[in-house]
Short mmCIF file of C-alpha atoms and ligand atoms in Angstrom, two decimals:
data_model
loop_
_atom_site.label_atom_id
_atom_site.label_comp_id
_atom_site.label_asym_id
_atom_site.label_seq_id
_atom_site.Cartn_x
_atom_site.Cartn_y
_atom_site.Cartn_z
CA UNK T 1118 -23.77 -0.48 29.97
CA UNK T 1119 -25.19 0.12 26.48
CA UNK T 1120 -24.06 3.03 24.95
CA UNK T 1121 -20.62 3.72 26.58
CA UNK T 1122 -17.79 1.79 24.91
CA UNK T 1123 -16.55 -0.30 27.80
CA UNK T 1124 -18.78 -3.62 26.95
CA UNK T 1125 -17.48 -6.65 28.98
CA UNK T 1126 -19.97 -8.63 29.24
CA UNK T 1127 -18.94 -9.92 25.24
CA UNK T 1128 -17.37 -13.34 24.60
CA UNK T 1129 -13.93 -13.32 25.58
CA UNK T 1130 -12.76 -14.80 22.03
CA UNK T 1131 -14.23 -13.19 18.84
CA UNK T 1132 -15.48 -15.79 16.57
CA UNK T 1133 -12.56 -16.83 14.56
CA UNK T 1134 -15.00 -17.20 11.61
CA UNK T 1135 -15.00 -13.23 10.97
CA UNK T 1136 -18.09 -11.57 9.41
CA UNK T 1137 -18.72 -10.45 5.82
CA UNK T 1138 -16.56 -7.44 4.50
CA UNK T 1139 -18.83 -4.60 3.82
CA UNK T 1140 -16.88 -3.38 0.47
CA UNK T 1141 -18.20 0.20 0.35
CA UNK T 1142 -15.80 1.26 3.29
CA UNK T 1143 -12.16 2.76 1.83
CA UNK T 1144 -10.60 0.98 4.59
CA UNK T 1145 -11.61 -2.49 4.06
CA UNK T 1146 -10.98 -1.94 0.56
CA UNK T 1147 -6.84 -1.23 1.70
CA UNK T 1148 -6.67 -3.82 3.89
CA UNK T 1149 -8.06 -6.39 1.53
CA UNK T 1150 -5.40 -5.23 -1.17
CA UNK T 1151 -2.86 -4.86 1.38
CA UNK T 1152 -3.26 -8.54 2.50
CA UNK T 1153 -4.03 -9.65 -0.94
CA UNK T 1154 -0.57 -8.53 -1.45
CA UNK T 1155 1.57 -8.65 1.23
CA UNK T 1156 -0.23 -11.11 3.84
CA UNK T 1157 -1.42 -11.05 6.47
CA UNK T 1158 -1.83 -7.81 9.19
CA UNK T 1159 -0.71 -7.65 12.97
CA UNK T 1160 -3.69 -6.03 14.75
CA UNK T 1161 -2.22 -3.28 15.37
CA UNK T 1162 -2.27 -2.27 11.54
CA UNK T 1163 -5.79 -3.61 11.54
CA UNK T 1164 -6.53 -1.27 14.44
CA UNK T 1165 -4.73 1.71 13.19
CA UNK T 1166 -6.06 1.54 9.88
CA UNK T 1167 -9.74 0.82 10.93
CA UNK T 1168 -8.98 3.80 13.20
CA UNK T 1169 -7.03 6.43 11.58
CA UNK T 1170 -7.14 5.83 7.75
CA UNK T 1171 -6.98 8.78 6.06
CA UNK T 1172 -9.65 8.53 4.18
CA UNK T 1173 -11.95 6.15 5.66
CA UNK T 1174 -10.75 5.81 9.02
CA UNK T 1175 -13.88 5.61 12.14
CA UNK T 1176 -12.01 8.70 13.37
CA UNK T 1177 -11.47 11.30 10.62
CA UNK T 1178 -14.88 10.52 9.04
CA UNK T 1179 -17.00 11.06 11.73
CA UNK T 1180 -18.19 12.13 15.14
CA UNK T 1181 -18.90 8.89 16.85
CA UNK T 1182 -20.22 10.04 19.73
CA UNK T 1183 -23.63 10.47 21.52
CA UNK T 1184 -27.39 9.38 21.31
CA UNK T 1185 -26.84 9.63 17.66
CA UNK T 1186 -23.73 8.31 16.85
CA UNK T 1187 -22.04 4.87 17.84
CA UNK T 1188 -21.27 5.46 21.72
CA UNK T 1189 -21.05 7.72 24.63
CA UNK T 1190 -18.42 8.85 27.03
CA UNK T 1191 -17.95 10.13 30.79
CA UNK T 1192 -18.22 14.02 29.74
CA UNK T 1193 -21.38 13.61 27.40
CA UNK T 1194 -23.17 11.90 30.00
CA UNK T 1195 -22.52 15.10 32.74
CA UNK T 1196 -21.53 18.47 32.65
CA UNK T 1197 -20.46 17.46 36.83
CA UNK T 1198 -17.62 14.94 35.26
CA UNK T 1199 -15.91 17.85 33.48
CA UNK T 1200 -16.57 20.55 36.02
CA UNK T 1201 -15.14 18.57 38.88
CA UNK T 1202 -11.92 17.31 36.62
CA UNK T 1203 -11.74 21.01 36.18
CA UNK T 1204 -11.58 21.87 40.21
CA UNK T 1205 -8.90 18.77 40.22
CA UNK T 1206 -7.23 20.40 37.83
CA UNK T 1207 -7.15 24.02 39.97
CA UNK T 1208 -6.65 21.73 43.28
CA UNK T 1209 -3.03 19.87 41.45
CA UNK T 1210 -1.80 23.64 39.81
CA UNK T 1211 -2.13 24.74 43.77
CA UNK T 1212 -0.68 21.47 45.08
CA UNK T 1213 2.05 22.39 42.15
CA UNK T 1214 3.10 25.33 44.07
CA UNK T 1215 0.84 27.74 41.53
CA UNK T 1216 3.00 28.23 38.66
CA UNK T 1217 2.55 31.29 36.74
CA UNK T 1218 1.96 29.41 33.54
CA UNK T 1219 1.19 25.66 33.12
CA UNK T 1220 0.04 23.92 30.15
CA UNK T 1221 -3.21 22.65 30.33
CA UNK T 1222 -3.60 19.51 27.91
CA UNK T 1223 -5.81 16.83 26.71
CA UNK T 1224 -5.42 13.94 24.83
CA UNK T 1225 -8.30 12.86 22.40
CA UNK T 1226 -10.73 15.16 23.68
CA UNK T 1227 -13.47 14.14 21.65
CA UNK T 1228 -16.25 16.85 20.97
CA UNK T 1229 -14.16 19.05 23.72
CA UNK T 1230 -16.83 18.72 25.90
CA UNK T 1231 -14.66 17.90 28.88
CA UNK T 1232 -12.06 20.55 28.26
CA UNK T 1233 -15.55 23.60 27.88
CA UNK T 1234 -16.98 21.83 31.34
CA UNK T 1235 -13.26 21.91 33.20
CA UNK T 1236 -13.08 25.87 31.55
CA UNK T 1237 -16.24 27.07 32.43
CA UNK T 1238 -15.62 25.63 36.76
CA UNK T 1239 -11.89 27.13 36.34
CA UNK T 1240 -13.39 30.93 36.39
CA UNK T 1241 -13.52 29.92 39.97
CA UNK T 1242 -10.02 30.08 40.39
CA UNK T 1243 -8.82 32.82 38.32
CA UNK T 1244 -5.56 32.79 38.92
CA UNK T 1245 -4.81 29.09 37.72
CA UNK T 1246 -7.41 29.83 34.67
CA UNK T 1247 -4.87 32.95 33.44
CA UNK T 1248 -1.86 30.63 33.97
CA UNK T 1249 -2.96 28.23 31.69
CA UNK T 1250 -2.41 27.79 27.98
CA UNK T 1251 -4.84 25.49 26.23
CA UNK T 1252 -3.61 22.35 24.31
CA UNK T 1253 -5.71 19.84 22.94
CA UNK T 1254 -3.87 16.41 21.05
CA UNK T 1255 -6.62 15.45 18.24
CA UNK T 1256 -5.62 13.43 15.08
CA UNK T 1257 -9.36 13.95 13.44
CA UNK T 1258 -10.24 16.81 11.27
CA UNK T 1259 -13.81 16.35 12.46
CA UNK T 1260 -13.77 16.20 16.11
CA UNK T 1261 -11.24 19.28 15.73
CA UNK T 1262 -13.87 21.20 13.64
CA UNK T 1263 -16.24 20.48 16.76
CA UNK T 1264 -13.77 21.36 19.41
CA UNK T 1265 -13.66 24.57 17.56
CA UNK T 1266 -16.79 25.44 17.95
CA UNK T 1267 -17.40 23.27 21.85
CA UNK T 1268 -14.55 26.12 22.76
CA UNK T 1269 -15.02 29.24 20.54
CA UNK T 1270 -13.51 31.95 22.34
CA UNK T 1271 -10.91 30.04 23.84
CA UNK T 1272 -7.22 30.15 22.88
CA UNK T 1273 -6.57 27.26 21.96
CA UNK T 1274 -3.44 25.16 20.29
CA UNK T 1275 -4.39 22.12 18.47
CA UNK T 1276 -1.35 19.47 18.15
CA UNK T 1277 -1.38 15.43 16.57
CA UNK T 1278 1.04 14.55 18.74
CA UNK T 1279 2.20 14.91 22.53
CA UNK T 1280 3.16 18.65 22.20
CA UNK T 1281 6.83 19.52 22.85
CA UNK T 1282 6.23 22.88 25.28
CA UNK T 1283 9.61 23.64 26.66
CA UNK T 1284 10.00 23.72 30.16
CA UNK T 1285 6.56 24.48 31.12
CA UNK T 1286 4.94 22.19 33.97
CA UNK T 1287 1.99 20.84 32.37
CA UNK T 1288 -1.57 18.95 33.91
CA UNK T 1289 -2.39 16.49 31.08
CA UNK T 1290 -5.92 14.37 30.81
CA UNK T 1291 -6.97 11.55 29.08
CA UNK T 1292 -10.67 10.41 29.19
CA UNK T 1293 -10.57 7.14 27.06
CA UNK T 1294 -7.63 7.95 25.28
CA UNK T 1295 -5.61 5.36 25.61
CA UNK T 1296 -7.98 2.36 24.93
CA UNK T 1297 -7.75 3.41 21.53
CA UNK T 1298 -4.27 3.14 20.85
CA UNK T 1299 -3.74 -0.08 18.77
CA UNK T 1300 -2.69 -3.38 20.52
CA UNK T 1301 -1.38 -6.50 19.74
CA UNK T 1302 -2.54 -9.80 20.35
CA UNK T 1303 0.04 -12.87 20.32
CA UNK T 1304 -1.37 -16.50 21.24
CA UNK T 1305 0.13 -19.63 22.88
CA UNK T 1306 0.46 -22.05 19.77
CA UNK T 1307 2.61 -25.15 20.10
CA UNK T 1308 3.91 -24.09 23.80
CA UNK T 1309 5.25 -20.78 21.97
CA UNK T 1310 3.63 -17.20 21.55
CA UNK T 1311 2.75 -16.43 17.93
CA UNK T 1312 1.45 -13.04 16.55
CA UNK T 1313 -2.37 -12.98 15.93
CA UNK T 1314 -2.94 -11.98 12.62
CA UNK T 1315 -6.08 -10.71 10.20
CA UNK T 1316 -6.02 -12.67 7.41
CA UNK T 1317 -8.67 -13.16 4.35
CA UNK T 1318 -11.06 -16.06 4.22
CA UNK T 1319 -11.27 -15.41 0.47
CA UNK T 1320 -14.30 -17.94 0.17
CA UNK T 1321 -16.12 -16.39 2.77
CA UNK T 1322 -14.97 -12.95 1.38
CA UNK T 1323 -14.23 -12.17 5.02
CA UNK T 1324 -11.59 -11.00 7.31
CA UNK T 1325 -10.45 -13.80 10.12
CA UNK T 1326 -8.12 -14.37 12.75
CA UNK T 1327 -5.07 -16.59 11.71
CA UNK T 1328 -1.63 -17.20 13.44
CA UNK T 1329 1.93 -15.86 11.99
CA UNK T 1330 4.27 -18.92 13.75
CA UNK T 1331 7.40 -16.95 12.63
CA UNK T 1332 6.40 -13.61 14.22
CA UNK T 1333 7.16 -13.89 18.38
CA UNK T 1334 6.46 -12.13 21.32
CA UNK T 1335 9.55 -10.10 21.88
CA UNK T 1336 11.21 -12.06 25.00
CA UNK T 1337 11.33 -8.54 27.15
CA UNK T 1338 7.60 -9.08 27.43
CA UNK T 1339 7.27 -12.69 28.88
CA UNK T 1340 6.85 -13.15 32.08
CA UNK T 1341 5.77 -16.39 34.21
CA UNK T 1342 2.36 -15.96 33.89
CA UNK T 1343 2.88 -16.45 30.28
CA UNK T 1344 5.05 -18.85 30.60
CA UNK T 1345 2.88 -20.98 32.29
CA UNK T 1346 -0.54 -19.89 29.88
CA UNK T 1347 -2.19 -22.75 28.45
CA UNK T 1348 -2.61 -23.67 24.75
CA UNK T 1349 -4.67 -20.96 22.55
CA UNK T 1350 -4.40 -18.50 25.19
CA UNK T 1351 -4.40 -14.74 24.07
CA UNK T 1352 -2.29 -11.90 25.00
CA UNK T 1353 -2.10 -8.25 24.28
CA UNK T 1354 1.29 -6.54 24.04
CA UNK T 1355 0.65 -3.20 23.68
CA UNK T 1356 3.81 -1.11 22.72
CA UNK T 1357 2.04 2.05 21.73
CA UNK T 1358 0.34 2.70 25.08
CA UNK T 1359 4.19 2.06 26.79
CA UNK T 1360 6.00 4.42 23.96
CA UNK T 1361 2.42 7.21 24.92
CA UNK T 1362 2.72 7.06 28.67
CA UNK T 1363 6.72 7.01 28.59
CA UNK T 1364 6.49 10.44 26.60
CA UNK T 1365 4.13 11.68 28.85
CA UNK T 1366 5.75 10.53 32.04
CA UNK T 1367 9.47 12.02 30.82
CA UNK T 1368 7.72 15.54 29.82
CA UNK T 1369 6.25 15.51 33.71
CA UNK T 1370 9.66 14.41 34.89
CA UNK T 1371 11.65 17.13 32.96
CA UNK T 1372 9.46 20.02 33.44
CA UNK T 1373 6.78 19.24 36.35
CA UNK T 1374 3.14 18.38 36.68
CA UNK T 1375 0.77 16.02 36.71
CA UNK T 1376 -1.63 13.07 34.18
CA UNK T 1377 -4.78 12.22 35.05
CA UNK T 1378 -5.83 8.97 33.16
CA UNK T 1379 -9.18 7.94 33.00
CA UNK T 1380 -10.63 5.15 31.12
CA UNK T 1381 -11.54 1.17 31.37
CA UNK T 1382 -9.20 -1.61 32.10
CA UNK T 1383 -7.97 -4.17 34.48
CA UNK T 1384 -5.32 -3.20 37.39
CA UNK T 1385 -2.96 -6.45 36.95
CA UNK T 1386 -1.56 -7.65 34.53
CA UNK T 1387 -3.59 -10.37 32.94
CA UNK T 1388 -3.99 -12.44 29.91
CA UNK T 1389 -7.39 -13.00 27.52
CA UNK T 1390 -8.51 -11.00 24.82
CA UNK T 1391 -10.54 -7.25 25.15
CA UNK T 1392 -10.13 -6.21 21.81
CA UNK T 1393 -13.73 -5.17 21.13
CA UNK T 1394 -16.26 -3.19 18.52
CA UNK T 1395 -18.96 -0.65 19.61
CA UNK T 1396 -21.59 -0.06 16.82
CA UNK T 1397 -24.66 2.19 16.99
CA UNK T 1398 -24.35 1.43 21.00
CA UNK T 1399 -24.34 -2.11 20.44
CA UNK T 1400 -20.89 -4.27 20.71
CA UNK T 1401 -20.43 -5.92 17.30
CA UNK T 1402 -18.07 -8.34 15.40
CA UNK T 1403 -14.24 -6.34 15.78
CA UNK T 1404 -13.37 -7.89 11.99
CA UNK T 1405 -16.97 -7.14 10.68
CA UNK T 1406 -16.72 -3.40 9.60
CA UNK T 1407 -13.76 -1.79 10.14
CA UNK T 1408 -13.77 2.27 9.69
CA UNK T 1409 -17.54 1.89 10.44
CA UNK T 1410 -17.25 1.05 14.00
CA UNK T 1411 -15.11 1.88 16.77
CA UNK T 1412 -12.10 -0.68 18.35
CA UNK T 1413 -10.99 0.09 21.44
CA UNK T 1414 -9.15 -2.51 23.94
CA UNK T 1415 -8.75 -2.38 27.79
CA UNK T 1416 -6.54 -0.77 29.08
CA UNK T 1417 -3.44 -2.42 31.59
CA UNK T 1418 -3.16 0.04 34.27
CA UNK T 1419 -0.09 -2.05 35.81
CA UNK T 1420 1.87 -1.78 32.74
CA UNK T 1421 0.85 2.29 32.45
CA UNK T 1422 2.13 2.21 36.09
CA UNK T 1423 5.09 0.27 36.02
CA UNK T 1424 5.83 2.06 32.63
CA UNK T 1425 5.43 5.71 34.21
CA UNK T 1426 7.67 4.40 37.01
CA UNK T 1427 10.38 3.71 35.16
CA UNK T 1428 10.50 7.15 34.02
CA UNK T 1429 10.94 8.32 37.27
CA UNK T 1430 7.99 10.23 38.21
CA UNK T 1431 5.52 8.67 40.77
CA UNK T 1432 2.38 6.98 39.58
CA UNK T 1433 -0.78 7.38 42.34
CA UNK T 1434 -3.84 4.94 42.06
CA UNK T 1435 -5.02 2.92 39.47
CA UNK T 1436 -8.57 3.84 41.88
CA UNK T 1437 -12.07 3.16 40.88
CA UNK T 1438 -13.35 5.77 38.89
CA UNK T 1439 -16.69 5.87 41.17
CA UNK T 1440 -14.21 6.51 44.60
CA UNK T 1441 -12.08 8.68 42.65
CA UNK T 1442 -15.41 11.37 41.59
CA UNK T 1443 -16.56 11.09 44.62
CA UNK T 1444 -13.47 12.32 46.63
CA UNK T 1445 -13.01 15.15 44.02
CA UNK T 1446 -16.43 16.29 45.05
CA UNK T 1447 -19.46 14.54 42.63
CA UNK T 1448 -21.86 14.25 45.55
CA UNK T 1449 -21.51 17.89 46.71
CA UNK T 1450 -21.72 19.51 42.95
CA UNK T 1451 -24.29 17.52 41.80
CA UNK T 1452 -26.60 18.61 45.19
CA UNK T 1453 -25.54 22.19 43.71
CA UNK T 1454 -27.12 21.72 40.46
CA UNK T 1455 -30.20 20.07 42.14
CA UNK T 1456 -31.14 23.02 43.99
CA UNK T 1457 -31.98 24.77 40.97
CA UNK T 1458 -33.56 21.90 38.99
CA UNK T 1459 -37.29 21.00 37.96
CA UNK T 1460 -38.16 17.58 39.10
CA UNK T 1461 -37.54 16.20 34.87
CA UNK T 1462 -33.79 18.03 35.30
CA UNK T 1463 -33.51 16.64 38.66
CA UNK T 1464 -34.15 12.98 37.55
CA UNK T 1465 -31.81 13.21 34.53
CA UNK T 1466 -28.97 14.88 36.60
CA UNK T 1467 -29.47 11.70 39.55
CA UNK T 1468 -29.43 9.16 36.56
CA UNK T 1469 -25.99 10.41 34.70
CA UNK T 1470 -24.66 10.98 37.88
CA UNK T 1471 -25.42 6.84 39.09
CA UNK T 1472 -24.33 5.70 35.37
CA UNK T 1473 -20.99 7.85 36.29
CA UNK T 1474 -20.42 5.99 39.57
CA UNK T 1475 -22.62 2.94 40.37
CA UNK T 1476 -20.44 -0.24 40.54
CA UNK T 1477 -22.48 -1.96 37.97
CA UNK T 1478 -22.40 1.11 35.30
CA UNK T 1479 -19.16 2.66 34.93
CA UNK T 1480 -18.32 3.31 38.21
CA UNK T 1481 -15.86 0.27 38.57
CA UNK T 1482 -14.80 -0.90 35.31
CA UNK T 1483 -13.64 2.54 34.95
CA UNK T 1484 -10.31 3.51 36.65
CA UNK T 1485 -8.29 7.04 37.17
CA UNK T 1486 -4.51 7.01 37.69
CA UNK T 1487 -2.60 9.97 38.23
CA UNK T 1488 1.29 10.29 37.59
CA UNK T 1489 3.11 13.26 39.06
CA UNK T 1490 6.42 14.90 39.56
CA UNK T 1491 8.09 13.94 42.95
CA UNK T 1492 7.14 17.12 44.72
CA UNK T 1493 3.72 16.37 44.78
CA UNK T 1494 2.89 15.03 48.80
CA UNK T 1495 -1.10 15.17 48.50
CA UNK T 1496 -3.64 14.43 45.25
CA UNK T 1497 -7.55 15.05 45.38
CA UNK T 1498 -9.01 11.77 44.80
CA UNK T 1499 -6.01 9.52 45.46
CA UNK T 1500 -5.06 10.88 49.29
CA UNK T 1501 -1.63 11.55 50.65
CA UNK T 1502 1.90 10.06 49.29
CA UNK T 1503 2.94 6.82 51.72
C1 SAM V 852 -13.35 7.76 22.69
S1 SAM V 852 -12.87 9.28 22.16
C2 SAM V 852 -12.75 10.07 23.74
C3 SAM V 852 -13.17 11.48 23.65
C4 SAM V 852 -13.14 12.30 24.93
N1 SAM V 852 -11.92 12.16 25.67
C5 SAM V 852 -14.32 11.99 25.80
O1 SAM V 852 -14.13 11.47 26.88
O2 SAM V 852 -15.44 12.27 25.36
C6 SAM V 852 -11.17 9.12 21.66
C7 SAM V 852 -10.55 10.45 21.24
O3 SAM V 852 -9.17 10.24 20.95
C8 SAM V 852 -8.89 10.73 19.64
N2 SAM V 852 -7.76 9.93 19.15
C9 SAM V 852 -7.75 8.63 18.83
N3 SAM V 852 -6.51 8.22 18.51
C10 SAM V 852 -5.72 9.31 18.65
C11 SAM V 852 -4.32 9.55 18.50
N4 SAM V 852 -3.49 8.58 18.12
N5 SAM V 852 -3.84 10.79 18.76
C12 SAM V 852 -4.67 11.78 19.18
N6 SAM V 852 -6.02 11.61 19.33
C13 SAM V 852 -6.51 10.40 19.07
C14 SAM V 852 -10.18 10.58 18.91
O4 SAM V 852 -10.26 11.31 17.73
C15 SAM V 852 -11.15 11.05 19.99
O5 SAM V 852 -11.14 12.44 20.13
#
């Protein structure tokens, strides 16, 4: 699994010690004032900060991703992963009753590379390709500047938010989007569930873990499982992936369409601790250098069911991501591109494809849910409505 983000074979608790706070990095230079002076962070700010600082943040300084950069991702391993999200796409307008003009949107689309692969297999289907207008959701000024160029040509509408598009049905995508909306952790500390906090080991000069006893897990989100946890057990609450999916879900309900999610997680809800660090392709210490590595958590596809439920629209999977490229097709376009490979291509094309859907590379840990407006009866890669 080195080099894609989804490490799990890490501890399941970090190392409560921390790791040495590299100074040089704007970001751990606000946190350190900000708990210097006002204690403590939840983390969630951690997260965000680490994340989406404005000036040192892992995500507006930098492209992260690739051989060269910290990790890679579903699209940059195959052109076949974007072109066959693309036919889904065409496949969902039609099932949609082919609307004369649909939104086409992703969510954190990296270096675009999904969104040019989907394009380029849409020319197939002309009619869905003129319906659509282009949206892409992108908070960092460098990954846009990329996406620019991925997609010259293209009309396209950047947003930093969910886009507000009227009554327009959209088709929405997220490839590891939401793993890297920030979480919080609480723990079970004298029979009650306290906030997880990152504090300062001033000695050490390093950020740690610490526990905020007055700060509780709201009582909405305890169930029995949690009830019945034992001592110093973790759980993340994750708030910002509910308020993300509930927008999404209410946009689909209103005005039609369908999400495709796509990204790494567990299917029930569960307690333990995912929140992880990917470095250079290599999973380091989460507290060790924040804004100079990437955080991501896994993702609870129960509570992104249950949450796009509740909105009223229907919710189809969570289903292996291996199953899922395989119905939608994997097998059939990859023997395309073979035909027309050397034996070199025809190795590397075999080898992305297997790291796409083998059960010990991405192909499980991975997982694609789809949430739709009632009308749809039949999805490509999840089967027919029961
Ligand atoms: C791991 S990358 C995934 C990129 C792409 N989907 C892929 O599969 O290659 C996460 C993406 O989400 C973007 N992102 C992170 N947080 C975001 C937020 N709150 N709003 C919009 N985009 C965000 C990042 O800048 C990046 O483009």
């Amino acid at each position: 699994m080195n080099g894609s983000r989804s490490h799990h074979d890490r501890p399941l608790q970090s190392p409560d010690h921390g790791a040495p706070v590299a100074p040089e990095n704007p970001v751990v230079k606000r946190l350190k004032q900000r708990i210097t002076r006002d204690g403590p962070v939840s983390v969630a700010t951690f997260m965000e900060t680490a994340l989406g600082d404005q000036d040192g943040g892992y995500y507006t300084t930098r492209d992260p991703l690739g051989a060269a950069g910290d990790f890679t991702t579903s699209p940059e391993i195959s052109q076949v992963f974007g072109e066959i999200i693309g036919m889904w796409c065409a496949d969902t307008w039609q099932k949609m009753g082919s609307p004369a003009a649909f939104a086409l949107i992703e969510m954190g689309p990296g270096r675009g590379t999904l969104m040019a692969d989907a394009l380029r297999a849409l020319r197939m289907v002309p009619d869905c390709r003129s319906a659509a207008s282009l949206h892409l959701v992108e908070t960092s000024p460098v990954l846009r500047d990329i996406q620019q160029k991925s997609l010259r040509g293209e009309n396209i509408t950047w947003h930093a938010e969910l886009p507000d598009i009227g009554r327009t049905p959209a088709i929405l995508i997220a490839n590891e989007f939401l793993d890297a909306l920030p979480i919080q952790q609480y723990i079970k500390f004298e029979g009650q569930w306290c906030e997880r906090v990152v504090a300062l080991d001033e000695t050490h000069d390093r950020f740690c873990f610490g526990i905020h006893r007055s700060q509780k897990l709201p009582a909405r989100a305890i169930t029995q499982q949690l009830v019945e946890a034992d001592e110093g057990t973790i759980f993340e609450y994750a708030p910002e992936v509910q308020s993300m999916v509930s927008d999404i879900a209410h946009r689909l309900f209103l005005n039609g369409g369908a999400g495709l999610i796509i990204d790494y997680g567990y299917t029930r809800h569960a307690v333990g601790q995912t929140l992880q660090a990917v470095q250079r392709h290599r999973p380091v210490d989460p507290l060790d250098t924040p804004g100079d590595c990437d955080l991501t958590a896994h993702v609870n596809f129960q509570l992104v069911a249950e949450t796009a439920r509740a909105a009223g629209i229907k919710v189809w999977g969570p289903v292996d991501q291996g199953v899922f490229l395989q119905k939608i097709g994997i097998v059939e376009r990859t023997n395309t591109l073979l035909k027309s490979a050397n034996v070199a291509q025809s190795h590397d094309i075999r080898t992305a494809v297997t790291r796409l859907i083998a059960p010990a590379e991405m192909g499980t840990l991975f997982k694609a849910l789809a949430i739709t407006d009632d009308r749809i009866k039949h999805l490509a890669g999840f089967g027919t409505d029961s």
